[in-house]
Coordinates of C-alpha atoms (C1' of nucleotides) in Angstrom, one line a residue:
Chain A
M829 CA 76.7 127.4 180.0
R830 CA 78.7 129.2 177.4
I831 CA 77.8 129.3 173.9
D832 CA 79.4 126.4 172.0
P833 CA 79.5 127.2 168.3
T834 CA 80.0 123.6 167.3
M835 CA 77.0 122.5 168.9
T836 CA 74.7 125.3 167.5
A837 CA 74.1 124.6 163.8
G838 CA 72.6 127.3 161.8
M839 CA 73.1 130.3 164.0
R840 CA 72.0 133.6 162.7
V841 CA 74.2 136.3 163.8
R842 CA 74.5 140.0 162.6
M843 CA 76.6 143.0 162.5
A844 CA 74.7 146.2 162.9
P845 CA 76.9 149.2 162.1
S846 CA 75.9 152.8 161.8
P847 CA 76.3 154.1 158.4
T848 CA 79.4 156.4 159.1
G849 CA 81.1 155.9 155.9
D850 CA 83.8 153.6 157.1
I851 CA 84.3 150.9 159.6
H852 CA 86.0 151.6 162.8
I853 CA 88.6 148.8 164.0
G854 CA 86.4 147.8 166.9
N855 CA 83.4 147.2 164.7
A856 CA 85.5 145.3 162.3
R857 CA 86.7 142.9 165.0
T858 CA 83.0 142.4 166.1
A859 CA 82.2 141.8 162.4
L860 CA 85.0 139.3 162.3
M861 CA 84.1 137.2 165.2
N862 CA 80.4 137.2 164.1
Y863 CA 81.5 136.0 160.6
L864 CA 83.6 133.3 162.1
M865 CA 80.7 132.0 164.3
A866 CA 78.4 132.1 161.3
R867 CA 80.8 130.3 159.0
Q868 CA 81.9 127.7 161.5
S869 CA 78.2 126.8 162.3
G870 CA 77.1 126.7 158.8
G871 CA 74.8 129.8 159.8
T872 CA 74.1 133.0 158.4
F873 CA 76.0 136.4 158.7
I874 CA 73.5 139.3 158.6
L875 CA 74.2 142.8 157.9
R876 CA 71.8 145.4 159.3
V877 CA 72.4 149.0 159.0
E878 CA 71.4 151.1 162.1
D879 CA 70.6 154.3 160.7
T880 CA 67.8 155.5 163.1
D881 CA 69.8 158.4 164.2
R882 CA 68.9 160.6 161.3
E883 CA 71.2 163.3 162.4
R884 CA 74.3 161.1 161.8
S885 CA 73.1 158.9 159.2
D886 CA 73.6 159.0 155.5
P887 CA 72.6 156.1 153.1
Q888 CA 75.2 157.3 150.7
K889 CA 77.8 156.1 153.4
E890 CA 76.6 152.5 153.3
A891 CA 79.1 151.8 150.8
G892 CA 82.0 152.5 152.9
I893 CA 80.8 149.7 155.2
Y894 CA 80.5 147.3 152.3
D895 CA 83.9 148.2 150.8
G896 CA 85.6 147.6 154.4
L897 CA 83.8 144.2 155.0
R898 CA 84.5 143.0 151.5
W899 CA 88.3 144.1 151.8
L900 CA 88.4 141.8 154.8
S901 CA 86.7 139.1 152.9
L902 CA 83.8 139.1 155.4
D903 CA 80.9 138.4 153.1
W904 CA 77.6 138.6 154.4
D905 CA 74.5 136.5 153.5
E906 CA 71.7 139.0 154.0
G907 CA 71.9 142.7 154.1
P908 CA 70.4 146.0 152.4
N909 CA 72.3 145.4 149.2
V910 CA 71.9 141.7 148.8
G911 CA 68.2 141.3 150.3
G912 CA 67.2 138.3 152.1
P913 CA 64.0 136.7 153.6
Y914 CA 64.1 138.9 156.8
G915 CA 64.2 142.3 155.2
P916 CA 64.4 145.3 155.1
Y917 CA 67.8 145.4 156.4
R918 CA 67.9 149.1 157.1
Q919 CA 66.7 150.0 160.5
S920 CA 65.1 153.1 159.3
E921 CA 62.8 151.1 157.2
R922 CA 61.7 148.8 159.8
H923 CA 59.4 151.3 161.5
D924 CA 56.5 149.0 161.3
V925 CA 58.3 146.3 163.1
H926 CA 59.4 148.7 166.0
R927 CA 56.0 150.3 166.1
E928 CA 54.2 147.0 166.6
A929 CA 56.4 146.1 169.6
I930 CA 55.8 149.5 171.0
E931 CA 52.1 149.2 170.6
A932 CA 52.1 145.8 172.3
L933 CA 54.0 147.1 175.2
L934 CA 51.6 149.9 175.6
A935 CA 48.6 147.6 175.3
S936 CA 49.9 145.4 178.1
D937 CA 50.7 148.4 180.1
A938 CA 54.4 147.5 180.2
A939 CA 55.0 151.0 178.6
Y940 CA 53.3 154.4 179.1
Y941 CA 53.3 157.8 177.4
D942 CA 55.3 160.3 179.3
Y943 CA 54.1 163.8 178.9
T944 CA 56.7 165.4 181.0
T945 CA 58.7 168.0 179.3
A946 CA 62.4 168.3 179.0
E947 CA 62.3 171.2 181.4
E948 CA 60.6 169.2 184.0
R949 CA 63.0 166.4 183.8
A950 CA 65.9 168.8 184.1
A951 CA 64.2 170.4 187.1
E952 CA 63.6 167.0 188.7
R953 CA 67.3 166.2 188.0
E954 CA 68.5 169.3 189.5
A955 CA 66.3 168.9 192.8
Q956 CA 67.8 165.4 193.1
I957 CA 71.3 166.6 192.9
A958 CA 70.5 169.4 195.3
R959 CA 69.3 166.8 197.8
G960 CA 72.4 164.8 197.3
Q961 CA 70.5 162.0 195.7
T962 CA 71.7 160.2 192.4
P963 CA 69.9 162.0 189.5
R964 CA 67.5 159.5 188.0
Y965 CA 64.1 159.8 186.2
S966 CA 61.5 159.0 188.7
G967 CA 58.7 157.8 186.7
S968 CA 56.9 160.9 187.0
G969 CA 55.2 160.8 183.8
R970 CA 53.5 157.7 185.0
S971 CA 51.4 159.5 187.7
L972 CA 50.2 162.4 185.6
T973 CA 46.3 162.7 186.1
S974 CA 44.2 162.6 183.0
A975 CA 43.3 166.3 183.4
Q976 CA 47.2 167.2 183.4
I977 CA 47.6 165.1 180.3
A978 CA 44.9 166.7 178.6
E979 CA 46.2 170.0 179.3
R980 CA 49.5 169.0 178.1
Q981 CA 48.1 167.8 174.8
A982 CA 46.3 171.0 174.4
A983 CA 49.6 172.7 174.9
G984 CA 51.2 170.7 172.3
V985 CA 53.4 168.4 174.2
V986 CA 54.2 165.3 172.4
P987 CA 54.8 162.3 174.5
A988 CA 57.6 159.8 174.4
V989 CA 56.7 156.2 175.3
R990 CA 58.7 154.9 178.3
F991 CA 59.2 151.4 179.4
T992 CA 58.4 150.5 182.9
S993 CA 61.3 148.6 184.0
G994 CA 59.8 147.4 187.4
S995 CA 61.9 145.4 189.9
G996 CA 63.4 142.1 190.3
A997 CA 66.3 140.0 189.1
V998 CA 67.2 140.5 185.3
G999 CA 70.0 138.6 183.9
F1000 CA 71.3 136.6 181.1
E1001 CA 73.9 134.0 180.3
D1002 CA 76.9 135.8 178.6
G1003 CA 78.8 133.6 176.1
V1004 CA 82.0 135.4 177.2
F1005 CA 81.4 136.8 180.7
G1006 CA 79.1 133.9 182.0
P1007 CA 76.1 134.7 184.1
L1008 CA 75.2 138.4 184.6
E1009 CA 72.7 139.8 186.8
T1010 CA 71.4 142.9 188.2
D1011 CA 68.0 144.1 189.6
A1012 CA 65.4 145.9 187.4
S1013 CA 64.9 148.4 189.9
E1014 CA 68.4 149.8 189.1
I1015 CA 67.2 150.6 185.7
E1016 CA 65.1 153.7 185.3
D1017 CA 62.0 153.7 183.2
F1018 CA 63.8 154.3 179.8
V1019 CA 62.4 155.9 176.6
I1020 CA 61.7 153.4 174.0
A1021 CA 60.0 155.8 171.4
R1022 CA 60.5 159.4 170.6
G1023 CA 57.6 161.9 170.4
D1024 CA 57.7 161.3 166.7
G1025 CA 56.8 157.8 167.3
T1026 CA 60.1 156.4 166.0
A1027 CA 61.9 153.7 168.2
L1028 CA 65.1 154.2 170.1
Y1029 CA 68.0 151.8 170.1
N1030 CA 67.1 149.5 172.7
M1031 CA 63.7 148.9 171.4
A1032 CA 64.7 148.9 167.8
V1033 CA 67.5 146.3 168.3
V1034 CA 65.1 144.0 170.2
A1035 CA 62.3 144.2 167.7
D1036 CA 64.9 143.7 164.9
D1037 CA 66.8 140.9 166.3
R1038 CA 63.5 139.1 167.1
S1039 CA 61.9 139.7 163.7
M1040 CA 65.2 138.7 162.0
A1041 CA 65.4 135.5 164.1
I1042 CA 68.8 136.4 165.3
T1043 CA 69.9 133.3 167.7
H1044 CA 73.2 135.0 168.8
V1045 CA 74.0 138.6 169.6
V1046 CA 77.6 139.1 169.6
R1047 CA 78.8 142.8 170.2
G1048 CA 81.1 145.0 172.2
A1049 CA 81.1 145.1 176.0
D1050 CA 79.9 148.6 175.9
H1051 CA 76.5 147.1 175.3
T1052 CA 76.3 144.7 178.5
S1053 CA 74.5 147.3 180.4
N1054 CA 72.1 147.7 177.7
T1055 CA 71.5 144.1 177.4
F1056 CA 69.7 144.2 180.9
R1057 CA 67.2 146.6 179.4
Q1058 CA 66.8 144.5 176.3
V1059 CA 66.3 141.5 178.3
L1060 CA 63.5 143.3 180.2
L1061 CA 61.9 144.2 176.8
Y1062 CA 62.0 140.5 175.6
H1063 CA 60.3 139.3 178.6
A1064 CA 57.7 142.0 178.7
L1065 CA 57.0 141.1 175.1
G1066 CA 56.9 137.5 175.9
W1067 CA 59.7 136.6 173.7
E1068 CA 62.6 134.4 174.4
P1069 CA 65.8 136.4 174.2
P1070 CA 68.6 135.2 171.9
K1071 CA 72.0 134.2 173.4
F1072 CA 74.3 137.2 174.1
A1073 CA 78.0 137.4 174.2
H1074 CA 80.1 140.5 174.7
L1075 CA 83.5 141.2 173.4
P1076 CA 86.1 143.1 175.5
L1077 CA 86.6 146.7 174.4
L1078 CA 89.6 148.1 172.4
L1079 CA 91.5 150.8 174.3
N1080 CA 94.1 153.4 173.4
K1081 CA 97.6 153.5 175.2
R1082 CA 96.1 155.7 177.8
R1083 CA 93.5 152.9 178.4
Q1084 CA 90.7 155.1 177.1
K1085 CA 88.2 154.0 174.5
L1086 CA 89.9 154.1 171.1
S1087 CA 89.1 157.6 169.4
K1088 CA 90.0 159.7 166.5
R1089 CA 93.2 161.2 168.2
D1090 CA 94.6 157.8 168.4
G1091 CA 95.6 157.7 165.0
S1092 CA 94.4 155.1 162.2
Q1093 CA 91.4 153.3 163.4
W1094 CA 89.2 153.2 160.4
L1095 CA 89.6 150.3 158.0
G1096 CA 89.9 152.7 155.1
E1097 CA 92.9 154.0 156.7
Y1098 CA 94.6 150.7 157.0
R1099 CA 94.0 149.9 153.7
A1100 CA 95.4 153.1 152.5
Q1101 CA 98.5 152.9 154.8
G1102 CA 99.3 149.5 153.1
Y1103 CA 98.2 147.0 155.4
L1104 CA 97.2 143.6 154.3
P1105 CA 93.7 142.5 155.0
E1106 CA 95.3 139.3 156.1
A1107 CA 97.4 141.0 158.7
V1108 CA 94.5 143.2 159.9
V1109 CA 92.4 140.2 160.5
N1110 CA 95.2 138.2 162.3
F1111 CA 95.6 141.3 164.4
M1112 CA 92.3 141.8 165.4
V1113 CA 91.3 138.4 166.4
F1114 CA 94.2 138.4 168.8
L1115 CA 92.6 141.4 170.5
G1116 CA 90.7 139.3 173.0
W1117 CA 91.2 135.9 171.5
S1118 CA 93.9 133.1 171.4
P1119 CA 94.2 129.6 170.4
G1120 CA 95.5 128.4 173.7
D1121 CA 98.8 127.2 172.3
E1122 CA 101.5 129.2 170.8
R1123 CA 100.5 129.4 167.4
E1124 CA 100.2 133.0 166.2
L1125 CA 99.6 133.0 162.4
F1126 CA 95.9 132.4 161.2
S1127 CA 94.1 133.0 158.0
L1128 CA 90.5 133.7 157.9
D1129 CA 89.9 130.1 156.9
E1130 CA 92.1 128.7 159.7
L1131 CA 90.1 131.1 162.2
V1132 CA 86.8 129.7 160.9
A1133 CA 88.1 126.4 162.1
E1134 CA 89.7 127.4 165.3
F1135 CA 87.9 130.3 166.7
S1136 CA 85.8 130.0 169.8
L1137 CA 84.0 132.4 172.1
R1138 CA 84.9 130.4 174.8
R1139 CA 88.6 131.4 174.3
V1140 CA 87.8 135.0 174.3
N1141 CA 89.3 137.2 177.1
R1142 CA 87.3 139.3 179.5
A1143 CA 89.7 142.1 179.9
D1144 CA 89.8 145.2 177.7
A1145 CA 92.6 145.1 175.3
V1146 CA 95.1 148.0 174.6
Y1147 CA 95.5 148.3 170.8
D1148 CA 99.3 148.4 169.8
V1149 CA 100.1 149.3 166.3
Q1150 CA 103.5 147.7 166.5
R1151 CA 101.9 144.5 166.7
L1152 CA 99.8 145.1 163.7
D1153 CA 103.0 146.2 161.8
H1154 CA 104.5 142.8 162.7
F1155 CA 101.8 140.8 161.4
N1156 CA 101.7 142.9 158.2
G1157 CA 105.5 142.2 157.7
V1158 CA 105.0 138.6 158.1
W1159 CA 101.8 138.3 155.9
L1160 CA 103.7 140.5 153.1
R1161 CA 106.5 137.9 153.2
R1162 CA 104.1 135.1 152.9
L1163 CA 102.6 136.4 149.8
D1164 CA 103.6 134.7 146.5
M1165 CA 105.1 136.9 143.9
N1166 CA 102.1 137.4 141.6
A1167 CA 99.9 138.1 144.5
L1168 CA 102.4 140.5 146.0
A1169 CA 102.8 142.2 142.8
E1170 CA 99.0 142.6 142.2
R1171 CA 98.7 144.4 145.7
A1172 CA 101.7 146.4 145.4
L1173 CA 101.2 147.7 141.9
P1174 CA 98.3 150.1 142.8
F1175 CA 100.4 151.6 145.5
A1176 CA 103.5 152.0 143.2
R1177 CA 101.4 153.8 140.6
D1178 CA 99.6 155.8 143.2
G1179 CA 102.9 157.0 144.4
G1180 CA 104.1 158.1 141.2
L1181 CA 105.9 155.3 139.5
S1182 CA 105.0 155.0 136.0
I1183 CA 104.8 151.4 135.3
D1184 CA 103.3 150.3 132.0
E1185 CA 102.5 146.8 130.9
S1186 CA 105.9 146.3 129.3
Q1187 CA 107.6 147.0 132.7
R1188 CA 105.3 144.7 134.7
D1189 CA 108.0 141.8 134.6
Y1190 CA 110.8 144.3 135.5
F1191 CA 108.5 145.6 138.4
Q1192 CA 108.0 142.1 139.7
Q1193 CA 111.6 141.1 139.7
A1194 CA 112.5 144.3 141.5
L1195 CA 109.7 143.7 143.9
A1196 CA 111.0 140.3 144.7
L1197 CA 114.2 141.9 145.9
E1198 CA 112.2 144.1 148.3
Q1199 CA 109.6 141.6 149.5
E1200 CA 111.3 140.9 152.8
R1201 CA 112.0 144.6 153.4
I1202 CA 108.5 146.0 152.9
G1203 CA 106.8 147.1 156.1
H1204 CA 103.7 148.5 154.5
L1205 CA 102.6 148.6 150.8
S1206 CA 102.8 152.4 150.9
D1207 CA 106.4 152.0 151.5
V1208 CA 106.6 150.6 148.0
P1209 CA 106.9 153.8 145.8
D1210 CA 109.7 155.2 148.0
M1211 CA 111.8 152.1 148.3
M1212 CA 111.4 151.1 144.8
G1213 CA 111.6 154.6 143.2
F1214 CA 115.2 154.0 142.0
F1215 CA 114.3 151.2 139.9
F1216 CA 112.0 153.6 137.8
D1217 CA 114.0 156.8 137.9
D1218 CA 115.9 157.2 134.7
D1219 CA 117.3 160.4 135.8
L1220 CA 118.4 159.2 139.1
D1221 CA 120.7 162.0 140.6
P1222 CA 122.3 160.4 143.4
D1223 CA 123.7 162.4 146.5
V1224 CA 127.3 161.3 146.4
E1225 CA 127.9 162.7 149.8
L1226 CA 126.1 159.5 151.1
M1227 CA 129.2 157.7 150.1
R1228 CA 130.9 159.4 153.1
F1229 CA 134.5 158.8 151.9
K1230 CA 135.8 157.5 155.3
R1231 CA 138.6 155.5 154.1
H1232 CA 138.9 156.5 150.5
D1233 CA 138.6 160.1 149.4
R1234 CA 136.5 161.5 146.6
A1235 CA 139.2 161.0 143.9
E1236 CA 140.1 157.4 144.9
T1237 CA 136.3 156.6 144.7
A1238 CA 135.8 158.2 141.4
A1239 CA 138.7 156.2 139.8
A1240 CA 137.2 152.9 141.5
L1241 CA 133.8 153.9 140.0
A1242 CA 135.5 154.3 136.7
T1243 CA 137.0 151.0 136.8
V1244 CA 133.7 149.5 137.7
E1245 CA 132.1 151.1 134.8
G1246 CA 134.6 149.5 132.4
L1247 CA 134.2 146.2 134.0
V1248 CA 130.5 146.4 133.8
R1249 CA 130.5 147.3 130.2
E1250 CA 132.7 144.4 129.2
L1251 CA 131.2 141.8 131.3
P1252 CA 130.2 138.9 128.7
E1253 CA 126.9 138.1 131.1
F1254 CA 125.4 140.5 133.1
T1255 CA 124.3 138.0 135.7
I1256 CA 124.3 138.1 139.6
G1257 CA 127.2 135.6 139.8
A1258 CA 129.1 137.3 137.2
I1259 CA 128.6 140.6 138.9
E1260 CA 129.8 139.4 142.3
T1261 CA 132.7 137.7 140.7
M1262 CA 133.8 140.9 139.1
L1263 CA 133.3 143.2 142.0
R1264 CA 134.7 141.0 144.6
G1265 CA 137.9 140.4 142.4
L1266 CA 138.1 144.3 142.0
A1267 CA 137.9 144.8 145.8
E1268 CA 140.7 142.3 146.2
R1269 CA 142.9 144.0 143.5
L1270 CA 142.3 147.4 144.9
G1271 CA 142.9 146.1 148.4
W1272 CA 139.8 147.5 149.6
K1273 CA 137.4 146.2 152.0
T1274 CA 134.2 145.0 150.0
G1275 CA 132.0 147.2 152.0
D1276 CA 134.1 150.3 150.9
L1277 CA 133.8 149.5 147.4
F1278 CA 130.3 148.3 147.5
M1279 CA 128.6 151.2 149.2
P1280 CA 129.8 153.9 146.6
I1281 CA 128.5 151.6 143.8
R1282 CA 125.4 151.1 145.7
I1283 CA 125.0 154.9 146.0
A1284 CA 125.7 155.4 142.4
V1285 CA 123.2 152.8 141.2
T1286 CA 120.4 153.4 143.6
G1287 CA 120.9 156.6 145.4
R1288 CA 120.4 155.2 148.7
R1289 CA 122.5 153.4 151.5
A1290 CA 119.9 150.8 152.3
T1291 CA 118.8 148.5 149.3
P1292 CA 118.5 144.8 148.6
P1293 CA 121.9 143.2 147.9
L1294 CA 123.9 144.9 145.4
F1295 CA 124.6 142.2 142.9
E1296 CA 121.1 141.2 142.6
T1297 CA 120.0 144.9 142.4
M1298 CA 122.4 145.4 139.5
A1299 CA 121.4 142.5 137.7
V1300 CA 117.7 143.5 137.8
L1301 CA 118.5 147.1 136.9
G1302 CA 120.4 145.7 133.9
R1303 CA 123.7 146.6 132.3
E1304 CA 122.5 149.9 130.6
R1305 CA 121.1 151.6 133.7
C1306 CA 124.0 150.6 135.8
L1307 CA 126.3 152.2 133.2
V1308 CA 124.4 155.5 133.1
R1309 CA 124.2 155.8 136.8
L1310 CA 127.9 155.0 137.3
R1311 CA 128.9 157.5 134.7
R1312 CA 126.6 160.1 136.3
A1313 CA 127.9 159.5 139.8
R1314 CA 131.5 159.7 138.6
A1315 CA 130.9 163.0 137.0
K1316 CA 129.5 164.3 140.2
L1317 CA 132.5 163.0 142.1
T1318 CA 134.9 164.9 139.8
E1319 CA 133.1 168.1 139.0
Chain B
rG1089 C1' 76.7 159.2 192.7
rG1090 C1' 74.2 154.2 191.3
rG1091 C1' 74.6 149.8 188.3
rG1092 C1' 77.7 146.2 185.4
rC1093 C1' 82.5 144.3 184.2
rA1094 C1' 87.8 143.9 184.4
rU1095 C1' 92.9 143.7 186.8
rU1096 C1' 99.6 138.1 184.6
rC1097 C1' 106.3 141.5 181.5
rG1098 C1' 105.7 148.6 178.3
rU1099 C1' 101.9 145.8 174.8
rC1100 C1' 98.8 141.3 172.9
rU1101 C1' 98.2 136.9 175.6
rA1102 C1' 99.2 131.2 178.0
rG1103 C1' 97.6 129.8 182.9
rC1104 C1' 91.6 127.3 184.8
rG1105 C1' 95.1 124.4 193.0
rG1106 C1' 100.8 121.3 192.7
rC1107 C1' 104.0 120.7 185.8
rC1108 C1' 105.0 128.2 187.4
rU1109 C1' 112.1 129.6 190.3
rA1110 C1' 105.0 132.2 185.3
rG1111 C1' 105.3 130.0 178.9
rG1112 C1' 105.0 132.6 174.0
rA1113 C1' 104.6 136.9 170.7
rC1114 C1' 105.4 142.4 169.5
rA1115 C1' 108.8 146.1 170.9
rC1116 C1' 113.9 146.8 173.3
rC1117 C1' 119.2 145.2 174.0
rG1118 C1' 123.4 142.1 172.7
rC1119 C1' 125.7 138.2 169.4
rC1120 C1' 125.8 135.4 164.7
rC1121 C1' 125.0 135.8 159.5
rU1122 C1' 126.5 139.8 156.3
rC1123 C1' 128.3 144.3 150.6
rU1124 C1' 124.2 148.2 153.1
rC1125 C1' 119.1 147.5 154.8
rA1126 C1' 116.1 143.8 156.0
rA1127 C1' 114.9 138.8 157.0
rG1128 C1' 116.6 134.7 159.8
rG1129 C1' 119.2 132.0 164.2
rC1130 C1' 121.0 132.4 169.2
rG1131 C1' 120.9 135.0 173.7
rG1132 C1' 119.6 139.0 177.3
rA1133 C1' 116.6 142.1 180.0
rG1134 C1' 111.6 142.8 181.3
rA1135 C1' 105.8 140.4 185.6
rU1136 C1' 107.1 139.8 194.0
rC1137 C1' 100.5 137.5 188.7
rG1138 C1' 96.8 145.5 191.4
rC1139 C1' 96.9 145.7 197.0
rG1140 C1' 95.3 143.5 201.7
rG1141 C1' 93.2 139.6 204.1
rG1142 C1' 91.5 134.6 204.3
rU1143 C1' 90.6 129.1 202.5
rU1144 C1' 94.3 124.9 201.6
rC1145 C1' 99.8 120.8 203.1
rG1146 C1' 100.1 123.8 198.7
rA1147 C1' 97.0 130.0 195.1
rA1148 C1' 98.5 133.7 189.5
rU1149 C1' 94.5 130.0 189.8
rC1150 C1' 89.1 129.7 195.1
rC1151 C1' 86.6 133.3 198.8
rC1152 C1' 86.2 138.6 201.0
rG1153 C1' 87.5 143.5 201.2
rC1154 C1' 90.0 147.7 199.0
rA1155 C1' 92.2 150.3 195.0
rU1156 C1' 92.2 151.4 190.0
rG1157 C1' 90.4 151.4 185.2
rC1158 C1' 86.4 150.8 181.6
rC1159 C1' 81.2 150.5 180.1
rC1160 C1' 76.1 152.0 180.9
rU1161 C1' 73.4 155.6 183.6
rA1162 C1' 70.3 160.7 176.5
rC1163 C1' 63.4 161.6 173.2
rC1164 C1' 72.6 158.8 170.6
rA1165 C1' 73.8 154.2 168.9

RNA sequence: GGGGCAUUCGUCUAGCGGCCUAGGACACCGCCCUCUCAAGGCGGAGAUCGCGGGUUCGAAUCCCGCAUGCCCUACCA
């Protein structure tokens, strides 16, 4: 039976990232789906920082995780920074919980101290390979005599603790993949505690999920094999395992697990590149899930209502940035002007546009013209620069002079300048009437007249519609720019 | 090597025995709209449903084998 979220009120789910300073897109997608399940069941979304690998962990870096989650609006109910009844929420602070489980396993003989040395294990491994066998820990540490053990203790060997995996069917019902099973004899006796007494991943996760009363473990499919080990641990401890569900992995275009070489994959980078969290959420959820009909646009709230593990795909998904770009464009166009301005302003300023409060309204009018053209918020400074550049120095060669030469063009611009100066009302409609009228009097195709004006006034060939753009720029800016362009043409 | 899982247009996916001469979306191409660029509309191309066997009146859908890919196989997580 698959997990049916609607039937399981109050589920406790968790996201358990390593504190790497930022969230990987794959983890973000896992977090999203956990969040959706918690919210739709009226349950609890827990954040537990898995920092037991001291080499790679840095408590300072937790902030990056919080930032990323907050950016996506994935608020958590319990975690290192907000506390909760099942703390602590940092794995490194849960040593006692881990230790208790390890001792229980040792006491019941389900686990044993392994006094073999790394050299011995390496030698055993090589011997197996030499014999053409598959290298695998044989459990040799289990059969050491007490004399041998005493000798090693004297020699200063610190033992790890290994779990006796035994044999027999081990399995679980996966919320996405259905029933999964293997034989415990396929699993070697794995280490659950280091020589220094600290727990390793599989042990820590089991002890933590249990003690935090996690009801549903939803994580990446790279953990399905680990789940067998964990189920073994639950059984040996006499605990009922939680429900498990594994999500298909995210692959790059070469069908490999996403890595640093594949470009942006950290949430912070998406944010910096001007992606909207709404778009990232919408994109991520479709990596593995679909509603079953042809709808494609979903907000977080809509997903809370619609998402179901039952509709999650089993095949790994190849990440395609073009699709993300598409969603970004759609969500950018859906934003109302105030919201868009709020999001775009920081990018505009970071990109060098000096926009003070008095220009806020002007910025918003200009932005309205650009809205349907923005692909990423980071494009804003470049595409809107001409609105704020009072020393705009257009490259008149962009005018190209296909049908009318430089002199003719200069003359036309002079006429435009005069008309602009005398126009009673500098409005879109008035500008259009004026310019279309001029094109007709001149006998020019509208495009042939409008493009030089566009270049003069904006410095670029691709802009929002000319009349609107001129109206927003205002009469004075247009006059100055028209004059400057004409001067450049005649110099 | 062993174990686990997967395999529908380039990509994300719909499909859960007949509605499929396989649907949608992105990307691509063309046309329309048009002052440029977009957006939008319309249309096109693109999948013998990994391959081979079965089961069945009928299979993308069920079964078996093979191939390929991915994950696990650390005193990493």
